[in-house]
Coordinates of C-alpha atoms and ligand atoms in Angstrom, one line a residue:
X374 CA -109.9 -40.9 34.9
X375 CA -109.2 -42.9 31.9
X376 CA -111.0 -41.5 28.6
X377 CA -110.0 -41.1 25.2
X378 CA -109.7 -38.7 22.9
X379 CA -111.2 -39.8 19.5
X380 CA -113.3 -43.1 18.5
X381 CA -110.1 -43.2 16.2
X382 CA -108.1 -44.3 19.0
X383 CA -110.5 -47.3 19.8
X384 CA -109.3 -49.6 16.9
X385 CA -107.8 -52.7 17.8
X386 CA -106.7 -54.1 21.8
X387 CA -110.2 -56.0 21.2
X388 CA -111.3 -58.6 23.6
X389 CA -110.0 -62.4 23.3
X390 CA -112.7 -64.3 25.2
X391 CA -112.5 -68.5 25.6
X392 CA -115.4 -70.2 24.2
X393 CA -116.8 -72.8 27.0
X394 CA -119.8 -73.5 26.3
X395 CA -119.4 -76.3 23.4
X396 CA -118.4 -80.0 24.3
X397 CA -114.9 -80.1 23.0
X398 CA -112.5 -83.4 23.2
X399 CA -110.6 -83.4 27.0
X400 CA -107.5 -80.7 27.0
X401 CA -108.4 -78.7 23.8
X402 CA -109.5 -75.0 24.5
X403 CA -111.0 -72.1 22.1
X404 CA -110.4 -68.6 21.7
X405 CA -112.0 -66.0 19.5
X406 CA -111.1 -62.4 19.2
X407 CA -114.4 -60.6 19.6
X408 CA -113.6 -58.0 16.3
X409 CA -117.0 -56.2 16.4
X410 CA -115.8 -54.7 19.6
X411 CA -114.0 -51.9 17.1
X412 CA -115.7 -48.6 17.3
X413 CA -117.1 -49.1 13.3
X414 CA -118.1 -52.8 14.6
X415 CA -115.6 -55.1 12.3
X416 CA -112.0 -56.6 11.7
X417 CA -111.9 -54.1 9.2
X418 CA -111.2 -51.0 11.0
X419 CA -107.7 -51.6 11.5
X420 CA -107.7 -51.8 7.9
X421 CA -109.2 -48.6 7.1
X422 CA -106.9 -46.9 9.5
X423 CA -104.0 -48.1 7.8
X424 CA -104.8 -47.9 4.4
X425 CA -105.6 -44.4 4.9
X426 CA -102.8 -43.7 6.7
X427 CA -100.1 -45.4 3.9
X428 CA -102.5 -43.3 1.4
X429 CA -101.3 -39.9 3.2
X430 CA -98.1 -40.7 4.0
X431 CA -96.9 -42.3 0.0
X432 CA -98.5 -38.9 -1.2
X433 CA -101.1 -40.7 -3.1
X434 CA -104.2 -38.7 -2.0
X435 CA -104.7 -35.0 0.3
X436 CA -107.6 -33.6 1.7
X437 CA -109.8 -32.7 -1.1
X438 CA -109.2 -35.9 -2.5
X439 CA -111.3 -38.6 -3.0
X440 CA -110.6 -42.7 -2.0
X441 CA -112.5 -45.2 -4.3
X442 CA -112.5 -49.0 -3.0
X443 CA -114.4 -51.9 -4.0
X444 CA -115.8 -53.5 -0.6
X445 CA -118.3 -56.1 0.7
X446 CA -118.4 -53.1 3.1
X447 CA -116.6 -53.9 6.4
X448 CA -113.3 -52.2 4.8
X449 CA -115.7 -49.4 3.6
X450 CA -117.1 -48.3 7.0
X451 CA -113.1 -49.2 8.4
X452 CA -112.0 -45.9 5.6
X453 CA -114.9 -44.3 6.2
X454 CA -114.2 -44.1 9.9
X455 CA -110.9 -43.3 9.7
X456 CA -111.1 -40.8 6.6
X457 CA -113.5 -38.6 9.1
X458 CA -112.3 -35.3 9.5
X459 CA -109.5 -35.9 7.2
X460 CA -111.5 -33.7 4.2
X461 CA -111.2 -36.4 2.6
X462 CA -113.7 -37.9 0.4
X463 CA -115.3 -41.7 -0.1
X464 CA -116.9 -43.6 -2.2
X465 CA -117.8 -47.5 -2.2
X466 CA -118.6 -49.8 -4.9
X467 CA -120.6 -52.5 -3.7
X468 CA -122.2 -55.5 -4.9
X469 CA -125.7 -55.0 -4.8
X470 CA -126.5 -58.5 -2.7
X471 CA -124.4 -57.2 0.3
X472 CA -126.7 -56.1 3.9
X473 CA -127.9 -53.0 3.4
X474 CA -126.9 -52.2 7.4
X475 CA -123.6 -52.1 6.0
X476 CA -124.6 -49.7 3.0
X477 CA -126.0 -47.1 5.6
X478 CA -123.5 -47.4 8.0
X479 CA -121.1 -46.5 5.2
X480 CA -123.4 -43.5 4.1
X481 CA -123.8 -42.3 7.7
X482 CA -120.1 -41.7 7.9
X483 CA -120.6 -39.7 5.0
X484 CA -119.3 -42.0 2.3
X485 CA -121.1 -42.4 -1.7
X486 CA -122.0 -46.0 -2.2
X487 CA -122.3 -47.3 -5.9
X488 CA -124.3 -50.5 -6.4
X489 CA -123.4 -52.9 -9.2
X490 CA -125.0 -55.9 -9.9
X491 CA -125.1 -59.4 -7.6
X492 CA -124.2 -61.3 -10.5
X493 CA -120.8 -59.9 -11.7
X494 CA -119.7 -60.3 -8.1
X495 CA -116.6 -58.5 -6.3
X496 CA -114.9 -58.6 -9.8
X497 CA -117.5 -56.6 -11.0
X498 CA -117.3 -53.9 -8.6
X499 CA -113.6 -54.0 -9.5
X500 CA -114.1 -53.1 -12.7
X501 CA -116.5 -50.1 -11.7
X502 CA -114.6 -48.9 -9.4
X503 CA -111.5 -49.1 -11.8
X504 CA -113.6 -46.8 -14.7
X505 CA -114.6 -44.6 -11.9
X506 CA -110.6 -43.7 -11.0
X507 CA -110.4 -42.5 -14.4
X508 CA -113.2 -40.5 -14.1
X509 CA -112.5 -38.5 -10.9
X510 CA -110.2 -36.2 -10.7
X511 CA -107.7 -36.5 -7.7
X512 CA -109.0 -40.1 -6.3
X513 CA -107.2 -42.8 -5.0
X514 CA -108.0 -46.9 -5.1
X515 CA -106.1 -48.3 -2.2
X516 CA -106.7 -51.7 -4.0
X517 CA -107.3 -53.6 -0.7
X518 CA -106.7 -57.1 -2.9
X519 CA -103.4 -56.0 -3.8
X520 CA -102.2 -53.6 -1.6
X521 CA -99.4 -55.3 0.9
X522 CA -100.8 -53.0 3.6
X523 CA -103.5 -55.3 4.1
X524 CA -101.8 -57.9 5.4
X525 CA -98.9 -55.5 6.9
X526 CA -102.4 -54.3 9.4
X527 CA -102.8 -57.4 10.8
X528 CA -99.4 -58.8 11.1
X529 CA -98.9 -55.4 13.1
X530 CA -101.8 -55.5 15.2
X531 CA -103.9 -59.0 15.1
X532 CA -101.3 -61.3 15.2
X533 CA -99.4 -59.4 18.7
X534 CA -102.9 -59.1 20.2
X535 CA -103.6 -62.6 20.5
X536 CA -99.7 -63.7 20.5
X537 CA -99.8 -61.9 23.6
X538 CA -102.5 -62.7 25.2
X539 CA -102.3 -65.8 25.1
X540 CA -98.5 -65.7 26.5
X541 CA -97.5 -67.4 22.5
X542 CA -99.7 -70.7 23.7
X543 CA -100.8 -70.8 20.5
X544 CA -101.0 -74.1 18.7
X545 CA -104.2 -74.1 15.8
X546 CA -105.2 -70.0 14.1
X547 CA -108.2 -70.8 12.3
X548 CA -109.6 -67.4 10.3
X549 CA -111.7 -67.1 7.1
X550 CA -110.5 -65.5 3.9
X551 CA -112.4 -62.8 1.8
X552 CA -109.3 -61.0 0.4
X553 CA -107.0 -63.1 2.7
X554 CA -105.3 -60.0 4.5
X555 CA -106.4 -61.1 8.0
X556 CA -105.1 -64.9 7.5
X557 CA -102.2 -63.6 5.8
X558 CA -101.1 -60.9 8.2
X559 CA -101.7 -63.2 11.2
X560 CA -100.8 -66.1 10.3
X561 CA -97.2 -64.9 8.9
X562 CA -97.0 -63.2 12.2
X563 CA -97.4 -66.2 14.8
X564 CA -95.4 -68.8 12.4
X565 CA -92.6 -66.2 12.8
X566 CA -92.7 -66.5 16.7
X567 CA -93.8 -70.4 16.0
X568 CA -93.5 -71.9 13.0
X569 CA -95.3 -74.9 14.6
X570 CA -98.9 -73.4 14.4
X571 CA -100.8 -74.7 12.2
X572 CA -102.5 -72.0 10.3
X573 CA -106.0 -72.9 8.6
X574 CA -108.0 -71.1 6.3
X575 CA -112.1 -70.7 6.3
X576 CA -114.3 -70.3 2.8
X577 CA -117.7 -71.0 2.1
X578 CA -118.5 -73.1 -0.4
X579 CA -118.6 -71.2 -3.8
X580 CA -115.2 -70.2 -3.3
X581 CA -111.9 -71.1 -5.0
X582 CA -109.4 -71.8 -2.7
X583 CA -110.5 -75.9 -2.3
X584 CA -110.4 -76.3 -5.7
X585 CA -114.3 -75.6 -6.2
X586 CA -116.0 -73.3 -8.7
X587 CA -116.8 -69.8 -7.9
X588 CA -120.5 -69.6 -7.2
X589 CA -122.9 -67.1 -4.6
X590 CA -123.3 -68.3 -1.3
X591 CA -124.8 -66.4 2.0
X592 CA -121.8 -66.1 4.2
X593 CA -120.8 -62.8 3.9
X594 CA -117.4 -61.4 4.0
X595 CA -115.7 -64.5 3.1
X596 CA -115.2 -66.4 -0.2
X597 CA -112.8 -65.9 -3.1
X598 CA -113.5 -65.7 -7.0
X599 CA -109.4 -65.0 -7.5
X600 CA -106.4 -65.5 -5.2
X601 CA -105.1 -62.0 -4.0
X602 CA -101.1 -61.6 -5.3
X603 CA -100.2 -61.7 -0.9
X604 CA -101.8 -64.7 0.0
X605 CA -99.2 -67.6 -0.6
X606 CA -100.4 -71.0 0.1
X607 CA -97.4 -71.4 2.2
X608 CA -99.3 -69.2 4.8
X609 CA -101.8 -72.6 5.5
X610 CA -101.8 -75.9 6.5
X611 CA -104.9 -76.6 5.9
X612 CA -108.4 -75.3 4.3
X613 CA -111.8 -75.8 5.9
X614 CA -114.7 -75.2 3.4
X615 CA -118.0 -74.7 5.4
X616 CA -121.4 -74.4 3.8
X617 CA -123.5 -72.2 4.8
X618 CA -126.2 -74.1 6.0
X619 CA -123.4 -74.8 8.8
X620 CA -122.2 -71.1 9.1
X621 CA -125.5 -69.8 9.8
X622 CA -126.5 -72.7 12.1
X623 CA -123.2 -72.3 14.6
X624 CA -124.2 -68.1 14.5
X625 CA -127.1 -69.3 16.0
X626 CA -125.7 -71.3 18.3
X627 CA -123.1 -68.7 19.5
X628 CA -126.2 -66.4 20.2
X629 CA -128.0 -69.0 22.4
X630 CA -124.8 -70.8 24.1
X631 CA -122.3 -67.8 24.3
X632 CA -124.2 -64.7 24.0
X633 CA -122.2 -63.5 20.9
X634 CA -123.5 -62.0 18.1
X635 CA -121.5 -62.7 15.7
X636 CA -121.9 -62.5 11.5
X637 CA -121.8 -65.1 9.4
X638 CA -118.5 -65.8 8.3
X639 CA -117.6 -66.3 12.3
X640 CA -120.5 -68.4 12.2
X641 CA -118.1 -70.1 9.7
X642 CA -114.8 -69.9 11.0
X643 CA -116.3 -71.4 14.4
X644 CA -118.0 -74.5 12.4
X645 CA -114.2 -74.8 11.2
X646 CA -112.5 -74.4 15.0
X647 CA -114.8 -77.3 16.1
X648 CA -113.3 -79.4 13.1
X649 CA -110.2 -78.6 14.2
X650 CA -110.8 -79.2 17.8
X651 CA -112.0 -82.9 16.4
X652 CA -108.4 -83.6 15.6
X653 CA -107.0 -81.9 18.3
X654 CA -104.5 -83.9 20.9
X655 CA -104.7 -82.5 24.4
X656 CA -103.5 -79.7 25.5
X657 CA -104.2 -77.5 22.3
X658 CA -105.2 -73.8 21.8
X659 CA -107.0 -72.9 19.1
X660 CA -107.0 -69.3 18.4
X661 CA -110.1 -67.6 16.1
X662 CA -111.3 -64.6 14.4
X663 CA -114.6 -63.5 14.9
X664 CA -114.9 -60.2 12.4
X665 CA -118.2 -58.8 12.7
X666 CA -121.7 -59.0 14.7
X667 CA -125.0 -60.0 13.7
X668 CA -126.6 -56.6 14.0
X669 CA -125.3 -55.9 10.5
X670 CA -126.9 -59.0 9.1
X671 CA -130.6 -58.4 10.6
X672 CA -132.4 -57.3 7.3
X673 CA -131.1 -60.6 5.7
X674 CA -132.7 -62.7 7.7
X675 CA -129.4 -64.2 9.5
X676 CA -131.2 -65.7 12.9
X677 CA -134.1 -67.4 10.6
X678 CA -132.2 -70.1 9.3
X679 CA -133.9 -69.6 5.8
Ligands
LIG1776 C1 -117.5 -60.0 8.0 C2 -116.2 -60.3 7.4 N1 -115.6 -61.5 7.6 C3 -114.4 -61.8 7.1 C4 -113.7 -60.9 6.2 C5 -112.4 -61.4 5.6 O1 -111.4 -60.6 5.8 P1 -110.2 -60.5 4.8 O2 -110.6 -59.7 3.6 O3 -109.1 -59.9 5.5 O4 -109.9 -61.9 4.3 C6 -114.3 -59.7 5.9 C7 -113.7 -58.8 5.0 O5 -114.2 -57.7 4.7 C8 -115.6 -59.4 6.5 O6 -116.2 -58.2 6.2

């Protein structure tokens, strides 16, 4: 018999599954790691877990207590999840514009969700959540675009998964970038077994990282209005920035070809793998994050190409 004991102990070991469905130059293969197979459905998870766990451990919040995190909502359902039966409290502040599957999912694990408005962006829900800290006694902001333990999560978990899955033949890590924790983490991981990866980071257009000017765009998840203090451009070789008109496009495609249902920033980080694959020589791997699923994404329209 083989059960376990708590959905707690179902985050992370997710599936790495080859992509073969797409015409790719002769000798190059593609991996994704399916991330929505984590019991609250996203990359995120392990984040949640960890942050929570750092939280308790530094002394900076006990049961009774309440966590306070700004979040496009993947790393709020992650705390969420992992704060359950902790007794302690949680509460999200959330850009109004982000899917409003997310919003309940974060409710039905028992969290409060504050809304602040589309256009002041994730900075704005930084701010809220910032004048909320002051206001509630005995709360905690684990600061996921600052706090070193959001990198430390993946370069402990993601970066061994696929490192050993894939026996170290690892030559491209493609992932996108929201607060950069997942690149970060993984990518410092496998350069330290093999500093001959080339590591390349995903953003939509709208984001910072290429230069351009912050502006909205529908890929959500990904996308940076300021550089998190951990991500260090030494961590990439190279940035893909994907519109979203592409993103949503290859979701669609990964739906109909592959059978994965898959959000949209893996919609992006895929448009980005095939660019890669482009230059490829033979006999590369490339090695992919997909985050979340589709199911989140329904109410926002993400299989009608709008
Ligand atoms: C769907 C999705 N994709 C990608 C990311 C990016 O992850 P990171 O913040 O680690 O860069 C997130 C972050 O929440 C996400 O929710």
């Amino acid at each position: 018999m083989k059960y376990y004991k708590h959905v707690h102990d179902l985050i992370g070991n997710t599936p790495l599954v080859e992509i073969t469905q797409f015409d790719l130059p002769e000798g190059v293969r593609l991996f994704a790691k399916l991330e929505y197979f984590n019991p609250g459905g996203s990359v995120k998870d392990r984040l949640g877990k960890k942050l929570l766990q750092s939280a308790l451990e530094n002394g900076h919040i006990s049961p009774g207590g309440t966590i306070i995190e700004p979040t496009a909502g993947n790393t709020g359902i992650g705390l969420a999840l992992a704060a359950i039966g902790t007794g302690i409290n949680v509460m999200f502040v959330v850009p109004e514009k982000f899917s409003i599957e997310k919003q309940e999912l974060m409710k039905a694990l028992g969290a409060t969700v504050v809304n602040t408005p589309t256009k002041d962006g994730m900075t704005g829900a930084i701010a809220k959540a910032n004048e909320l800290l002051t206001e509630i006694p005995n709360s905690y902001c684990p600061q996921q675009f600052a706090n070193p333990a959001n990198p430390e999560t993946y370069f402990e978990t993601l970066g061994p998964e696929i490192w050993e899955a894939l026996d170290g033949h690892i030559d491209v890590f493609v992932a996108g970038a929201g607060s950069g924790g997942t690149f970060t983490g993984t990518a410092k991981y496998l350069k330290h077994q093999n500093p001959a990866i080339k590591t390349v980071i995903v953003e939509p257009e709208g984001s910072i990282l290429n230069g351009g000017e912050s502006g909205p765009h529908r890929t959500e998840g990904i996308g940076m209005e300021f550089i998190p203090p951990f991500v260090d451009t030494a961590h990439f070789n190279a940035i893909h920035t994907i519109s979203d008109k592409d993103a949503f496009a290859r979701v669609l495609e990964l739906s109909q070809k592959c059978g994965m249902l898959v959000g949209s920033s893996s919609g992006s980080a895929f448009e980005a793998c095939l660019r890669e694959a482009k230059l490829a020589k033979p006999g590369t791997n490339i090695v992919t994050i997909f985050p979340d699923s589709s199911e989140r994404y329904l109410s926002t329209g993400i299989y009608k190409n709008e």
